[in-house]
């Protein structure tokens, strides 16, 4: 478990900028205390150290001690008993883990596009508690610092508006992207990279480059609805592959499909390799190797979406499968939308041996990507505030997925199961059989709460009793109330 | 003929901003003098008024009179004879007009993508005289004013970087676009419009929405290479339709193709209706009506690219065919790339009855368009400097197409023919039969001059003896020298 920040709920953007510099003392103490509870040295029902004890032991003021205890109270770790002090709360029941998914074994046409309205319904409506779209709360992003870079770039280079950028994208930005991959042992030449209008364009280019109408794309199940919508719009079929909620796509199931009757029509395997959306699954290294091997053997593209890869909660981030790739079989795509600036719409692709095909498609899809925001991002990345920013963002994500998980386990009906992501910021909730997340979605939206219903994540209408929550929202009373209310609606 | 500015060649960006305010006196006098020559009151070989006569007649200083005469000398209208004064030069031979094009009558697969390298070769290389890509010189664009809007928008709304924009694009920008169409009698609801990543994405969305692999798209011939590349990348066929260099695509030829054996496979007719690229052709109103009728009868999409429509040299701009459309048969696409900010990559589409299909494709192609530059453009457009800017840009285009035309007629080999555009800023040059514009392109590039060879504009490798020049470059000695050199290379 990573160290936990003091007070995510109350944190406003300016306050955040200050606390970012150094961990405040009360947060450090709260962390130590939570460590004692996590390790069992302090058990549920036991009394926590008093304000006086804490301030003496930790050499802090009484006010700081109170702040530390309040943090843990707000997190649901301690409860205050009048006239008596703080006590360790019982850990909420831990629901059973999700099981391996079992999608149908035949490829099918996709028609999730009809559900697209669900996405736009809640967007930009300030009355709504937005637990739908998977983007981090803007206060968690370095908005002001990026803003300064945009202003500086616009001032320095007015010609950015008047000239077309190179098809491949700004060299300085490609350099920064390649540099970051190099740091985790994934060697990519800048010339292997193309800058795109977000990850969506990168995915669209990759899928379009390797498959034609009627072909099949193998996807994890449940899968990010954007995958399915691209597949639908290109007239392709999707084959959902059984997926382990922790370890990701089953390579054996993919192998079986490739060896099967219609295996020849499968042109690519498409997945989020680390902290997948919506399951939060991550392929362990042996599975990554096996997957690459199977794709190479059958000469199908392995389209690896790495968009959540940097949001690991603990340890080192897993290097993308691309780092194991010697023959260009992997098409790696990602973007800054989950970590820096969703509104910049800047993504990238390293298309391996399909580089030329993807390059041509980039020209016919959007000619080139507007250079201004590329400059701003490249400038910001060159300053290397990214590592520090990521450290905090990971912590925020870890903490909030934990807070959301605990609330779901507390307020949702018995029999509910949830995913256990180790990175990213979405939570997959499986309600007891028979519940209908589409009906629930309509009711929730009337009450100004959005989330995404499960069928959006399947080509075949599976997961009707499931839903996805975006946990990258500060845990305010309003958000807590919304999750509680969702639990009632699910009941 | 529109009024002509005094001194386009010597104009630098800051000077330009000043002269924009009021026409300098010498320019007005030069204009009047050129009017006398144009109307035949002063004939080739006759002596122009002397400095003394001119300063007396026009009540200007001798210095201003000299400036006026020098302008016309630089334009090639007058020549100075030592000790004798200025004389009207013989009008250079006026070459024969281009003939109706005669492309093959069968649809074919496209493979212009292999020529794509030609485009990127010259881009962002400052040593090159860039007569290839069709974008206006940056000094002709309101770069500084837009820059200020970008800075203001970034400052006012840092959240633009942190939030996704609505799928359809910024309402304020759609409002401005709809308002401008309304002014020319083309009623479009804001909800019928989608903002796109440039015109290229708009075209890609339209073509993809109406045709599937194997289908055919009818295009003008020669056609903008971007049309052909999209057709190629989507696995479609192109059918080139005979095109009149002045009046555009032949509706009779299209009708014949639709009635022919493979007419059923044609899913759309795709053209630039006003000041086409590369021919500069513009459909007269009866032809627009006939075209819409034919497309409606056969229920094929009429994809109308209006990207040069506002760059008419004289009179009023022709309203797009969309303004005649009552049943949603026309998919109108355009962008700000030719008139305001190529680097913003902001275009739009009004997809008529294919609105829903295009909307879904927009999501799967790039999710949404970055909002920052949308805000900046909407703010700028709301201030209404656009009308004044356009007036000057049109004048610059008219004047420079004239300058380039005269230079080509003077320096290119006998038998060369050129287009006679009445809007836009590209010139189509047909060399005598047997000349090879691809070989010429390779030689020119070695000498740091770029242009686009003819075969790029055909699905079937036609137009090998043709080339396209971008005339939206200030007529400096360097540019003039490049055109002269091209004439030698063609010789």
Short mmCIF file of C-alpha atoms in Angstrom, two decimals, chain A:
data_model
loop_
_atom_site.label_atom_id
_atom_site.label_comp_id
_atom_site.label_asym_id
_atom_site.label_seq_id
_atom_site.Cartn_x
_atom_site.Cartn_y
_atom_site.Cartn_z
CA UNK A 1 0.00 0.00 0.00
CA UNK A 2 1.43 3.39 -0.95
CA UNK A 3 1.65 6.22 1.56
CA UNK A 4 -1.65 8.00 1.86
CA UNK A 5 -2.18 11.72 1.59
CA UNK A 6 -3.73 13.58 4.49
CA UNK A 7 -6.88 15.08 3.25
CA UNK A 8 -7.95 14.51 -0.31
CA UNK A 9 -11.54 15.49 0.29
CA UNK A 10 -11.00 19.00 1.49
CA UNK A 11 -8.20 19.71 -0.93
CA UNK A 12 -8.87 22.56 -3.28
CA UNK A 13 -6.68 23.32 -6.27
CA UNK A 14 -4.59 26.12 -4.71
CA UNK A 15 -4.17 24.35 -1.38
CA UNK A 16 -3.12 21.31 -3.32
CA UNK A 17 -0.34 23.19 -5.03
CA UNK A 18 1.12 24.03 -1.67
CA UNK A 19 0.78 20.61 -0.05
CA UNK A 20 2.32 19.07 -3.14
CA UNK A 21 5.67 20.49 -2.18
CA UNK A 22 6.11 18.59 1.10
CA UNK A 23 3.97 16.15 2.98
CA UNK A 24 2.35 18.01 5.93
CA UNK A 25 3.18 16.61 9.33
CA UNK A 26 -0.37 15.56 10.25
CA UNK A 27 -0.54 13.49 7.07
CA UNK A 28 2.67 11.67 7.92
CA UNK A 29 1.34 10.87 11.39
CA UNK A 30 -1.99 9.70 9.99
CA UNK A 31 -0.06 7.47 7.66
CA UNK A 32 1.95 5.92 10.48
CA UNK A 33 -1.18 5.33 12.46
CA UNK A 34 -2.94 3.69 9.55
CA UNK A 35 0.14 1.52 9.10
CA UNK A 36 -0.30 0.20 12.68
CA UNK A 37 -3.91 -0.64 11.90
CA UNK A 38 -3.08 -2.24 8.55
CA UNK A 39 -0.43 -4.43 10.17
CA UNK A 40 -2.78 -5.54 12.94
CA UNK A 41 -0.91 -3.85 15.81
CA UNK A 42 -4.10 -1.88 16.37
CA UNK A 43 -7.24 -3.98 15.91
CA UNK A 44 -10.89 -3.19 15.08
CA UNK A 45 -12.66 -2.02 18.25
CA UNK A 46 -9.49 -0.92 19.99
CA UNK A 47 -8.97 2.64 21.09
CA UNK A 48 -6.54 4.73 19.05
CA UNK A 49 -3.92 6.84 20.87
CA UNK A 50 -5.46 9.95 22.43
CA UNK A 51 -4.57 13.45 21.26
CA UNK A 52 -2.22 13.84 24.18
CA UNK A 53 -0.52 10.48 23.65
CA UNK A 54 -0.16 11.10 19.97
CA UNK A 55 1.27 14.59 20.35
CA UNK A 56 3.79 13.34 22.91
CA UNK A 57 4.83 10.20 20.98
CA UNK A 58 5.14 12.00 17.66
CA UNK A 59 6.36 15.34 18.97
CA UNK A 60 3.58 17.32 17.34
CA UNK A 61 1.16 19.92 18.55
CA UNK A 62 -2.24 18.90 19.82
CA UNK A 63 -3.83 20.59 16.81
CA UNK A 64 -1.73 18.48 14.45
CA UNK A 65 -2.64 15.32 16.35
CA UNK A 66 -6.34 16.19 16.06
CA UNK A 67 -5.90 16.76 12.35
CA UNK A 68 -4.25 13.36 11.91
CA UNK A 69 -7.05 11.59 13.78
CA UNK A 70 -9.73 13.47 11.85
CA UNK A 71 -8.16 12.35 8.57
CA UNK A 72 -8.52 8.73 9.59
CA UNK A 73 -12.03 9.36 10.80
CA UNK A 74 -12.94 10.83 7.43
CA UNK A 75 -11.41 7.84 5.71
CA UNK A 76 -13.66 5.56 7.71
CA UNK A 77 -10.70 3.99 9.49
CA UNK A 78 -11.46 5.47 12.92
CA UNK A 79 -14.71 6.48 14.54
CA UNK A 80 -15.10 9.16 17.20
CA UNK A 81 -16.99 8.15 20.36
CA UNK A 82 -18.19 11.14 22.40
CA UNK A 83 -16.27 11.62 25.67
CA UNK A 84 -14.14 8.60 24.92
CA UNK A 85 -11.84 9.20 21.94
CA UNK A 86 -11.20 7.53 18.60
CA UNK A 87 -11.67 3.81 17.96
CA UNK A 88 -10.64 1.57 15.10
CA UNK A 89 -13.70 0.77 12.99
CA UNK A 90 -14.43 -2.76 11.91
CA UNK A 91 -13.12 -3.28 8.35
CA UNK A 92 -16.20 -3.52 6.13
CA UNK A 93 -16.95 -7.01 4.80
CA UNK A 94 -14.67 -7.88 1.95
CA UNK A 95 -16.79 -9.27 -0.88
CA UNK A 96 -15.86 -12.35 -2.85
CA UNK A 97 -13.53 -11.72 -5.78
CA UNK A 98 -14.87 -11.52 -9.30
CA UNK A 99 -14.67 -14.69 -11.37
CA UNK A 100 -13.15 -15.32 -14.80
CA UNK A 101 -15.54 -13.88 -17.36
CA UNK A 102 -17.24 -16.23 -19.78
CA UNK A 103 -18.25 -14.41 -22.93
CA UNK A 104 -19.77 -16.26 -25.94
CA UNK A 105 -17.21 -18.08 -28.07
CA UNK A 106 -18.26 -16.72 -31.45
CA UNK A 107 -17.43 -13.42 -33.03
CA UNK A 108 -20.33 -11.04 -33.42
CA UNK A 109 -21.25 -7.75 -34.98
CA UNK A 110 -21.18 -4.91 -32.51
CA UNK A 111 -23.93 -2.47 -31.72
CA UNK A 112 -22.86 -0.53 -28.70
CA UNK A 113 -23.00 2.70 -30.66
CA UNK A 114 -26.67 2.95 -29.80
CA UNK A 115 -25.58 3.37 -26.17
CA UNK A 116 -23.32 6.30 -27.03
CA UNK A 117 -25.95 8.82 -25.95
CA UNK A 118 -25.32 7.66 -22.39
CA UNK A 119 -21.90 9.25 -22.51
CA UNK A 120 -22.82 12.67 -23.76
CA UNK A 121 -25.93 12.87 -21.57
CA UNK A 122 -23.99 13.73 -18.45
CA UNK A 123 -21.09 15.67 -19.92
CA UNK A 124 -20.62 19.31 -19.03
CA UNK A 125 -23.72 19.33 -16.83
CA UNK A 126 -22.55 20.81 -13.53
CA UNK A 127 -25.53 19.45 -11.60
CA UNK A 128 -24.37 15.91 -12.14
CA UNK A 129 -22.03 13.89 -9.95
CA UNK A 130 -19.84 12.56 -12.75
CA UNK A 131 -18.89 8.98 -12.00
CA UNK A 132 -19.21 8.02 -15.68
CA UNK A 133 -16.41 9.21 -17.96
CA UNK A 134 -13.00 8.00 -16.86
CA UNK A 135 -11.13 11.23 -16.37
CA UNK A 136 -9.44 12.49 -13.23
CA UNK A 137 -10.81 15.43 -11.32
CA UNK A 138 -9.24 18.55 -12.79
CA UNK A 139 -7.82 19.62 -9.41
CA UNK A 140 -5.66 16.49 -9.52
CA UNK A 141 -4.02 17.62 -12.76
CA UNK A 142 -1.29 20.25 -13.22
CA UNK A 143 -3.76 22.56 -14.92
CA UNK A 144 -2.09 25.84 -13.98
CA UNK A 145 1.41 24.74 -14.90
CA UNK A 146 0.23 23.50 -18.27
CA UNK A 147 -1.75 26.67 -18.77
CA UNK A 148 1.45 28.67 -18.33
CA UNK A 149 3.16 26.49 -20.94
CA UNK A 150 0.32 27.02 -23.38
CA UNK A 151 0.46 30.77 -22.93
CA UNK A 152 4.24 30.75 -23.32
CA UNK A 153 4.13 28.59 -26.45
CA UNK A 154 1.40 30.73 -28.03
CA UNK A 155 3.40 33.86 -27.31
CA UNK A 156 6.71 32.52 -28.48
CA UNK A 157 5.42 30.88 -31.62
CA UNK A 158 2.39 32.59 -33.14
CA UNK A 159 3.23 30.78 -36.37
CA UNK A 160 1.98 27.61 -34.69
CA UNK A 161 -1.46 28.72 -35.78
CA UNK A 162 -0.46 29.45 -39.36
CA UNK A 163 1.52 26.42 -40.37
CA UNK A 164 0.84 22.75 -40.71
CA UNK A 165 2.78 20.50 -38.41
CA UNK A 166 4.73 17.49 -39.60
CA UNK A 167 2.55 14.46 -40.16
CA UNK A 168 4.33 12.51 -37.43
CA UNK A 169 3.98 15.22 -34.83
CA UNK A 170 6.34 17.57 -33.06
CA UNK A 171 9.84 16.06 -32.74
CA UNK A 172 10.30 17.54 -29.25
CA UNK A 173 7.17 15.82 -28.00
CA UNK A 174 8.09 12.50 -29.59
CA UNK A 175 11.44 12.85 -27.90
CA UNK A 176 9.83 13.28 -24.49
CA UNK A 177 7.55 10.30 -25.04
CA UNK A 178 10.44 8.09 -26.17
CA UNK A 179 12.53 9.24 -23.24
CA UNK A 180 9.91 8.15 -20.74
CA UNK A 181 9.62 4.73 -22.33
CA UNK A 182 13.39 4.38 -22.35
CA UNK A 183 13.37 4.89 -18.59
CA UNK A 184 11.30 1.73 -18.13
CA UNK A 185 13.33 -0.32 -20.56
CA UNK A 186 11.11 0.12 -23.61
CA UNK A 187 13.38 1.34 -26.41
CA UNK A 188 11.50 3.29 -29.06
CA UNK A 189 13.05 5.50 -31.72
CA UNK A 190 11.34 8.86 -32.11
CA UNK A 191 10.68 7.99 -35.72
CA UNK A 192 8.64 4.98 -34.69
CA UNK A 193 6.19 7.28 -32.93
CA UNK A 194 3.31 9.30 -34.33
CA UNK A 195 1.45 11.94 -32.34
CA UNK A 196 -2.32 11.57 -32.62
CA UNK A 197 -5.53 13.33 -31.62
CA UNK A 198 -5.84 11.38 -28.41
CA UNK A 199 -5.66 7.66 -27.84
CA UNK A 200 -8.92 7.19 -29.71
CA UNK A 201 -7.39 8.27 -33.00
CA UNK A 202 -4.36 6.09 -32.31
CA UNK A 203 -6.63 3.07 -31.79
CA UNK A 204 -8.68 3.91 -34.86
CA UNK A 205 -5.55 4.12 -36.99
CA UNK A 206 -4.19 0.81 -35.70
CA UNK A 207 -7.38 -1.17 -36.08
CA UNK A 208 -8.06 0.33 -39.52
CA UNK A 209 -4.52 -0.48 -40.65
CA UNK A 210 -4.73 -4.20 -39.89
CA UNK A 211 -8.36 -5.16 -40.52
CA UNK A 212 -10.99 -4.71 -43.22
CA UNK A 213 -14.77 -4.96 -43.07
CA UNK A 214 -15.83 -8.44 -42.02
CA UNK A 215 -12.60 -9.25 -40.16
CA UNK A 216 -12.58 -10.01 -36.45
CA UNK A 217 -10.79 -8.32 -33.56
CA UNK A 218 -10.24 -10.27 -30.34
CA UNK A 219 -10.86 -8.16 -27.25
CA UNK A 220 -10.85 -8.68 -23.51
CA UNK A 221 -14.25 -9.09 -21.90
CA UNK A 222 -15.51 -6.78 -20.53
CA UNK A 223 -13.73 -4.34 -22.87
CA UNK A 224 -13.45 -0.57 -23.04
CA UNK A 225 -16.51 0.55 -25.01
CA UNK A 226 -14.35 2.73 -27.26
CA UNK A 227 -12.72 -0.45 -28.62
CA UNK A 228 -16.12 -1.85 -29.44
CA UNK A 229 -17.32 1.35 -31.05
CA UNK A 230 -14.31 1.55 -33.35
CA UNK A 231 -14.86 -2.09 -34.28
CA UNK A 232 -18.51 -1.33 -35.02
CA UNK A 233 -17.79 1.78 -37.05
CA UNK A 234 -15.27 -0.06 -39.24
CA UNK A 235 -17.72 -2.86 -39.97
CA UNK A 236 -15.63 -5.45 -38.10
CA UNK A 237 -16.67 -8.19 -35.69
CA UNK A 238 -15.60 -8.47 -32.08
CA UNK A 239 -14.68 -11.71 -30.40
CA UNK A 240 -14.77 -11.37 -26.63
CA UNK A 241 -12.11 -13.43 -24.89
CA UNK A 242 -12.50 -14.81 -21.36
CA UNK A 243 -10.65 -12.49 -18.98
CA UNK A 244 -9.39 -12.87 -15.47
CA UNK A 245 -10.33 -9.87 -13.32
CA UNK A 246 -6.80 -9.75 -11.91
CA UNK A 247 -4.50 -11.21 -14.53
CA UNK A 248 -6.29 -10.06 -17.65
CA UNK A 249 -7.07 -11.72 -20.95
CA UNK A 250 -6.81 -15.51 -21.02
CA UNK A 251 -4.09 -16.42 -23.50
CA UNK A 252 -5.40 -20.00 -23.61
CA UNK A 253 -8.84 -18.76 -24.62
CA UNK A 254 -7.29 -16.59 -27.33
CA UNK A 255 -5.22 -19.53 -28.55
CA UNK A 256 -8.35 -21.70 -28.75
CA UNK A 257 -10.15 -19.00 -30.73
CA UNK A 258 -7.24 -18.64 -33.16
CA UNK A 259 -7.10 -22.39 -33.66
CA UNK A 260 -10.85 -22.55 -34.10
CA UNK A 261 -12.98 -22.59 -37.21
CA UNK A 262 -13.00 -18.82 -37.68
CA UNK A 263 -9.55 -18.19 -36.30
CA UNK A 264 -8.26 -17.05 -39.68
CA UNK A 265 -10.56 -14.01 -39.62
CA UNK A 266 -8.97 -12.66 -36.42
CA UNK A 267 -6.61 -9.87 -37.40
CA UNK A 268 -5.67 -8.38 -34.06
CA UNK A 269 -5.86 -8.80 -30.32
CA UNK A 270 -6.74 -5.54 -28.60
CA UNK A 271 -6.37 -4.97 -24.89
CA UNK A 272 -5.32 -2.66 -22.06
CA UNK A 273 -2.29 -4.50 -20.77
CA UNK A 274 -1.93 -2.68 -17.42
CA UNK A 275 -4.81 -1.67 -15.12
CA UNK A 276 -7.42 -2.36 -17.72
CA UNK A 277 -10.62 -0.50 -18.25
CA UNK A 278 -13.05 -1.54 -16.77
CA UNK A 279 -11.65 -4.53 -14.82
CA UNK A 280 -8.40 -3.05 -13.54
CA UNK A 281 -6.66 -6.27 -14.62
CA UNK A 282 -2.95 -6.37 -15.37
CA UNK A 283 -1.15 -9.10 -17.23
CA UNK A 284 1.67 -10.69 -15.22
CA UNK A 285 4.93 -10.92 -17.14
CA UNK A 286 4.68 -14.59 -18.14
CA UNK A 287 1.22 -13.92 -19.55
CA UNK A 288 2.57 -10.94 -21.50
CA UNK A 289 5.24 -13.13 -23.04
CA UNK A 290 2.77 -15.88 -23.88
CA UNK A 291 0.39 -13.41 -25.47
CA UNK A 292 3.12 -11.91 -27.62
CA UNK A 293 4.17 -15.38 -28.67
CA UNK A 294 0.67 -16.41 -29.68
CA UNK A 295 0.13 -13.20 -31.65
CA UNK A 296 3.49 -13.57 -33.39
CA UNK A 297 2.83 -17.21 -34.25
CA UNK A 298 -0.47 -16.35 -35.89
CA UNK A 299 0.92 -13.09 -37.24
CA UNK A 300 -1.88 -10.97 -35.82
CA UNK A 301 -1.33 -7.48 -34.46
CA UNK A 302 -1.16 -7.10 -30.71
CA UNK A 303 -2.71 -3.68 -30.12
CA UNK A 304 -1.62 -2.66 -26.65
CA UNK A 305 -3.40 0.25 -25.00
CA UNK A 306 -1.12 1.50 -22.24
CA UNK A 307 -3.18 4.51 -21.22
CA UNK A 308 -3.37 3.58 -17.50
CA UNK A 309 0.12 2.06 -17.34
CA UNK A 310 1.68 4.87 -15.33
CA UNK A 311 -1.02 4.82 -12.66
CA UNK A 312 0.33 1.90 -10.62
CA UNK A 313 -0.45 2.21 -6.92
CA UNK A 314 2.73 0.57 -5.63
CA UNK A 315 6.05 -0.71 -6.84
CA UNK A 316 7.26 -0.05 -10.36
CA UNK A 317 4.95 0.27 -13.30
CA UNK A 318 4.88 -2.82 -15.53
CA UNK A 319 6.75 -2.13 -18.80
CA UNK A 320 4.44 -2.44 -21.79
CA UNK A 321 4.45 -5.65 -23.82
CA UNK A 322 6.06 -3.53 -26.51
CA UNK A 323 9.30 -3.72 -24.52
CA UNK A 324 9.43 -7.49 -25.21
CA UNK A 325 8.67 -7.06 -28.90
CA UNK A 326 11.53 -7.72 -31.32
CA UNK A 327 9.62 -8.06 -34.58
CA UNK A 328 7.22 -5.11 -34.55
CA UNK A 329 4.19 -7.26 -33.75
CA UNK A 330 2.95 -4.85 -31.06
CA UNK A 331 1.14 -1.60 -31.86
CA UNK A 332 1.48 0.48 -28.72
CA UNK A 333 -1.02 3.32 -28.12
CA UNK A 334 -1.47 5.75 -25.27
CA UNK A 335 -2.18 9.37 -24.42
CA UNK A 336 -1.92 12.08 -21.79
CA UNK A 337 -5.68 12.01 -21.16
CA UNK A 338 -5.56 10.00 -17.95
CA UNK A 339 -2.49 11.59 -16.40
CA UNK A 340 -2.13 15.18 -17.59
CA UNK A 341 -4.62 16.87 -19.84
CA UNK A 342 -7.75 15.15 -21.17
CA UNK A 343 -8.69 18.35 -22.99
CA UNK A 344 -5.45 18.48 -24.96
CA UNK A 345 -6.46 15.43 -26.99
CA UNK A 346 -2.86 14.41 -27.49
CA UNK A 347 -2.03 10.74 -27.81
CA UNK A 348 0.50 8.65 -29.67
CA UNK A 349 1.11 5.37 -31.40
CA UNK A 350 4.18 3.22 -31.99
CA UNK A 351 2.75 0.98 -34.73
CA UNK A 352 5.63 -1.49 -35.06
CA UNK A 353 5.76 -3.07 -38.49
CA UNK A 354 2.58 -1.27 -39.54
CA UNK A 355 4.27 2.13 -39.25
CA UNK A 356 3.89 3.06 -42.91
CA UNK A 357 0.23 1.98 -43.06
CA UNK A 358 -0.61 3.92 -39.89
CA UNK A 359 1.24 6.96 -41.16
CA UNK A 360 -0.80 7.03 -44.36
CA UNK A 361 -3.98 6.63 -42.38
CA UNK A 362 -3.03 9.46 -40.07
CA UNK A 363 -2.86 11.77 -43.06
CA UNK A 364 -6.26 10.72 -44.35
CA UNK A 365 -7.86 10.81 -40.91
CA UNK A 366 -6.83 14.27 -39.75
CA UNK A 367 -3.80 15.35 -41.82
CA UNK A 368 -1.80 16.31 -38.73
CA UNK A 369 -2.28 17.23 -35.08
CA UNK A 370 -2.44 20.89 -34.07
CA UNK A 371 1.07 21.84 -32.89
CA UNK A 372 0.28 24.35 -30.11
CA UNK A 373 -0.64 21.88 -27.39
CA UNK A 374 2.14 19.54 -28.53
CA UNK A 375 4.61 22.32 -27.82
CA UNK A 376 3.07 23.08 -24.45
CA UNK A 377 3.15 19.44 -23.35
CA UNK A 378 6.69 18.90 -24.63
CA UNK A 379 7.86 21.98 -22.72
CA UNK A 380 6.17 20.84 -19.55
CA UNK A 381 7.54 17.31 -19.81
CA UNK A 382 11.06 18.63 -20.42
CA UNK A 383 10.92 20.34 -17.02
CA UNK A 384 10.49 16.95 -15.40
CA UNK A 385 7.73 17.84 -13.00
CA UNK A 386 6.03 14.74 -14.38
CA UNK A 387 7.59 12.24 -11.99
CA UNK A 388 6.50 14.19 -8.94
CA UNK A 389 3.06 14.81 -10.38
CA UNK A 390 2.61 11.13 -11.15
CA UNK A 391 3.63 10.13 -7.64
CA UNK A 392 0.82 12.23 -6.21
CA UNK A 393 -1.70 11.25 -8.83
CA UNK A 394 -1.05 7.54 -8.21
CA UNK A 395 -1.54 8.13 -4.52
CA UNK A 396 -4.81 9.97 -5.14
CA UNK A 397 -6.03 7.16 -7.36
CA UNK A 398 -5.05 4.42 -4.92
CA UNK A 399 -6.69 6.21 -2.05
CA UNK A 400 -9.90 6.99 -3.87
CA UNK A 401 -10.34 3.56 -5.37
CA UNK A 402 -10.02 2.31 -1.80
CA UNK A 403 -12.57 4.84 -0.52
CA UNK A 404 -15.03 4.01 -3.30
CA UNK A 405 -14.49 0.27 -2.77
CA UNK A 406 -15.19 0.54 0.94
CA UNK A 407 -18.32 2.61 0.29
CA UNK A 408 -19.62 0.15 -2.31
CA UNK A 409 -19.01 -2.76 0.06
CA UNK A 410 -20.85 -0.90 2.76
CA UNK A 411 -23.83 0.42 0.81
CA UNK A 412 -24.47 -1.92 -2.11
CA UNK A 413 -26.72 -4.97 -1.72
CA UNK A 414 -25.31 -8.24 -0.36
CA UNK A 415 -23.78 -10.38 -3.08
CA UNK A 416 -22.23 -7.40 -4.84
CA UNK A 417 -18.65 -8.04 -5.98
CA UNK A 418 -16.06 -5.51 -7.02
CA UNK A 419 -12.81 -5.45 -8.90
CA UNK A 420 -9.50 -5.08 -7.04
CA UNK A 421 -7.44 -2.84 -9.30
CA UNK A 422 -3.79 -2.22 -8.52
CA UNK A 423 -3.65 0.82 -10.76
CA UNK A 424 -5.87 3.22 -12.70
CA UNK A 425 -9.00 4.71 -11.26
CA UNK A 426 -12.03 2.79 -12.38
CA UNK A 427 -13.96 0.26 -10.37
CA UNK A 428 -16.03 -2.56 -11.85
CA UNK A 429 -19.06 -3.47 -9.77
CA UNK A 430 -20.96 -6.71 -10.29
CA UNK A 431 -24.43 -6.58 -8.74
CA UNK A 432 -26.28 -9.72 -7.74
CA UNK A 433 -27.77 -11.58 -10.73
CA UNK A 434 -30.95 -10.11 -12.17
CA UNK A 435 -30.18 -6.46 -11.40
CA UNK A 436 -30.41 -4.16 -14.39
CA UNK A 437 -27.73 -1.47 -14.62
CA UNK A 438 -29.41 0.17 -17.64
CA UNK A 439 -32.63 0.80 -15.74
CA UNK A 440 -30.59 1.87 -12.75
CA UNK A 441 -28.63 4.28 -14.94
CA UNK A 442 -31.79 6.00 -16.14
CA UNK A 443 -33.01 6.44 -12.56
CA UNK A 444 -29.64 7.66 -11.33
CA UNK A 445 -29.37 10.20 -14.11
CA UNK A 446 -32.72 11.67 -13.06
CA UNK A 447 -31.15 12.12 -9.65
CA UNK A 448 -28.06 13.73 -11.24
CA UNK A 449 -25.67 10.86 -10.75
CA UNK A 450 -23.87 9.35 -13.72
CA UNK A 451 -21.98 6.06 -14.09
CA UNK A 452 -21.57 3.63 -16.95
CA UNK A 453 -23.79 0.55 -17.22
CA UNK A 454 -22.17 -2.81 -17.93
CA UNK A 455 -23.60 -3.64 -21.38
CA UNK A 456 -21.58 -0.76 -22.82
CA UNK A 457 -18.52 -2.95 -22.25
CA UNK A 458 -19.67 -5.95 -24.25
CA UNK A 459 -20.30 -6.63 -27.93
CA UNK A 460 -22.97 -9.13 -26.99
CA UNK A 461 -24.92 -7.30 -24.30
CA UNK A 462 -23.25 -9.12 -21.39
CA UNK A 463 -22.77 -7.56 -17.96
CA UNK A 464 -26.27 -6.20 -17.57
CA UNK A 465 -25.85 -6.53 -13.80
CA UNK A 466 -22.53 -4.69 -13.80
CA UNK A 467 -21.44 -1.07 -13.80
CA UNK A 468 -18.28 1.02 -13.91
CA UNK A 469 -17.49 3.83 -11.49
CA UNK A 470 -14.91 6.54 -12.09
CA UNK A 471 -13.21 6.89 -8.71
CA UNK A 472 -10.98 9.84 -9.66
CA UNK A 473 -13.30 12.29 -7.89
CA UNK A 474 -12.45 13.92 -4.58
CA UNK A 475 -14.31 12.12 -1.80
CA UNK A 476 -16.66 14.93 -0.84
CA UNK A 477 -19.94 14.43 1.03
CA UNK A 478 -21.68 14.91 -2.33
CA UNK A 479 -19.72 12.10 -3.94
CA UNK A 480 -20.08 9.86 -0.88
CA UNK A 481 -23.82 10.53 -0.94
CA UNK A 482 -23.99 9.63 -4.62
CA UNK A 483 -22.28 6.27 -4.07
CA UNK A 484 -24.59 5.54 -1.13
CA UNK A 485 -27.58 6.42 -3.28
CA UNK A 486 -26.38 4.17 -6.08
CA UNK A 487 -26.24 1.36 -3.54
CA UNK A 488 -29.88 2.01 -2.68
CA UNK A 489 -30.88 2.11 -6.35
CA UNK A 490 -29.13 -1.21 -6.85
CA UNK A 491 -30.88 -2.74 -3.86
#
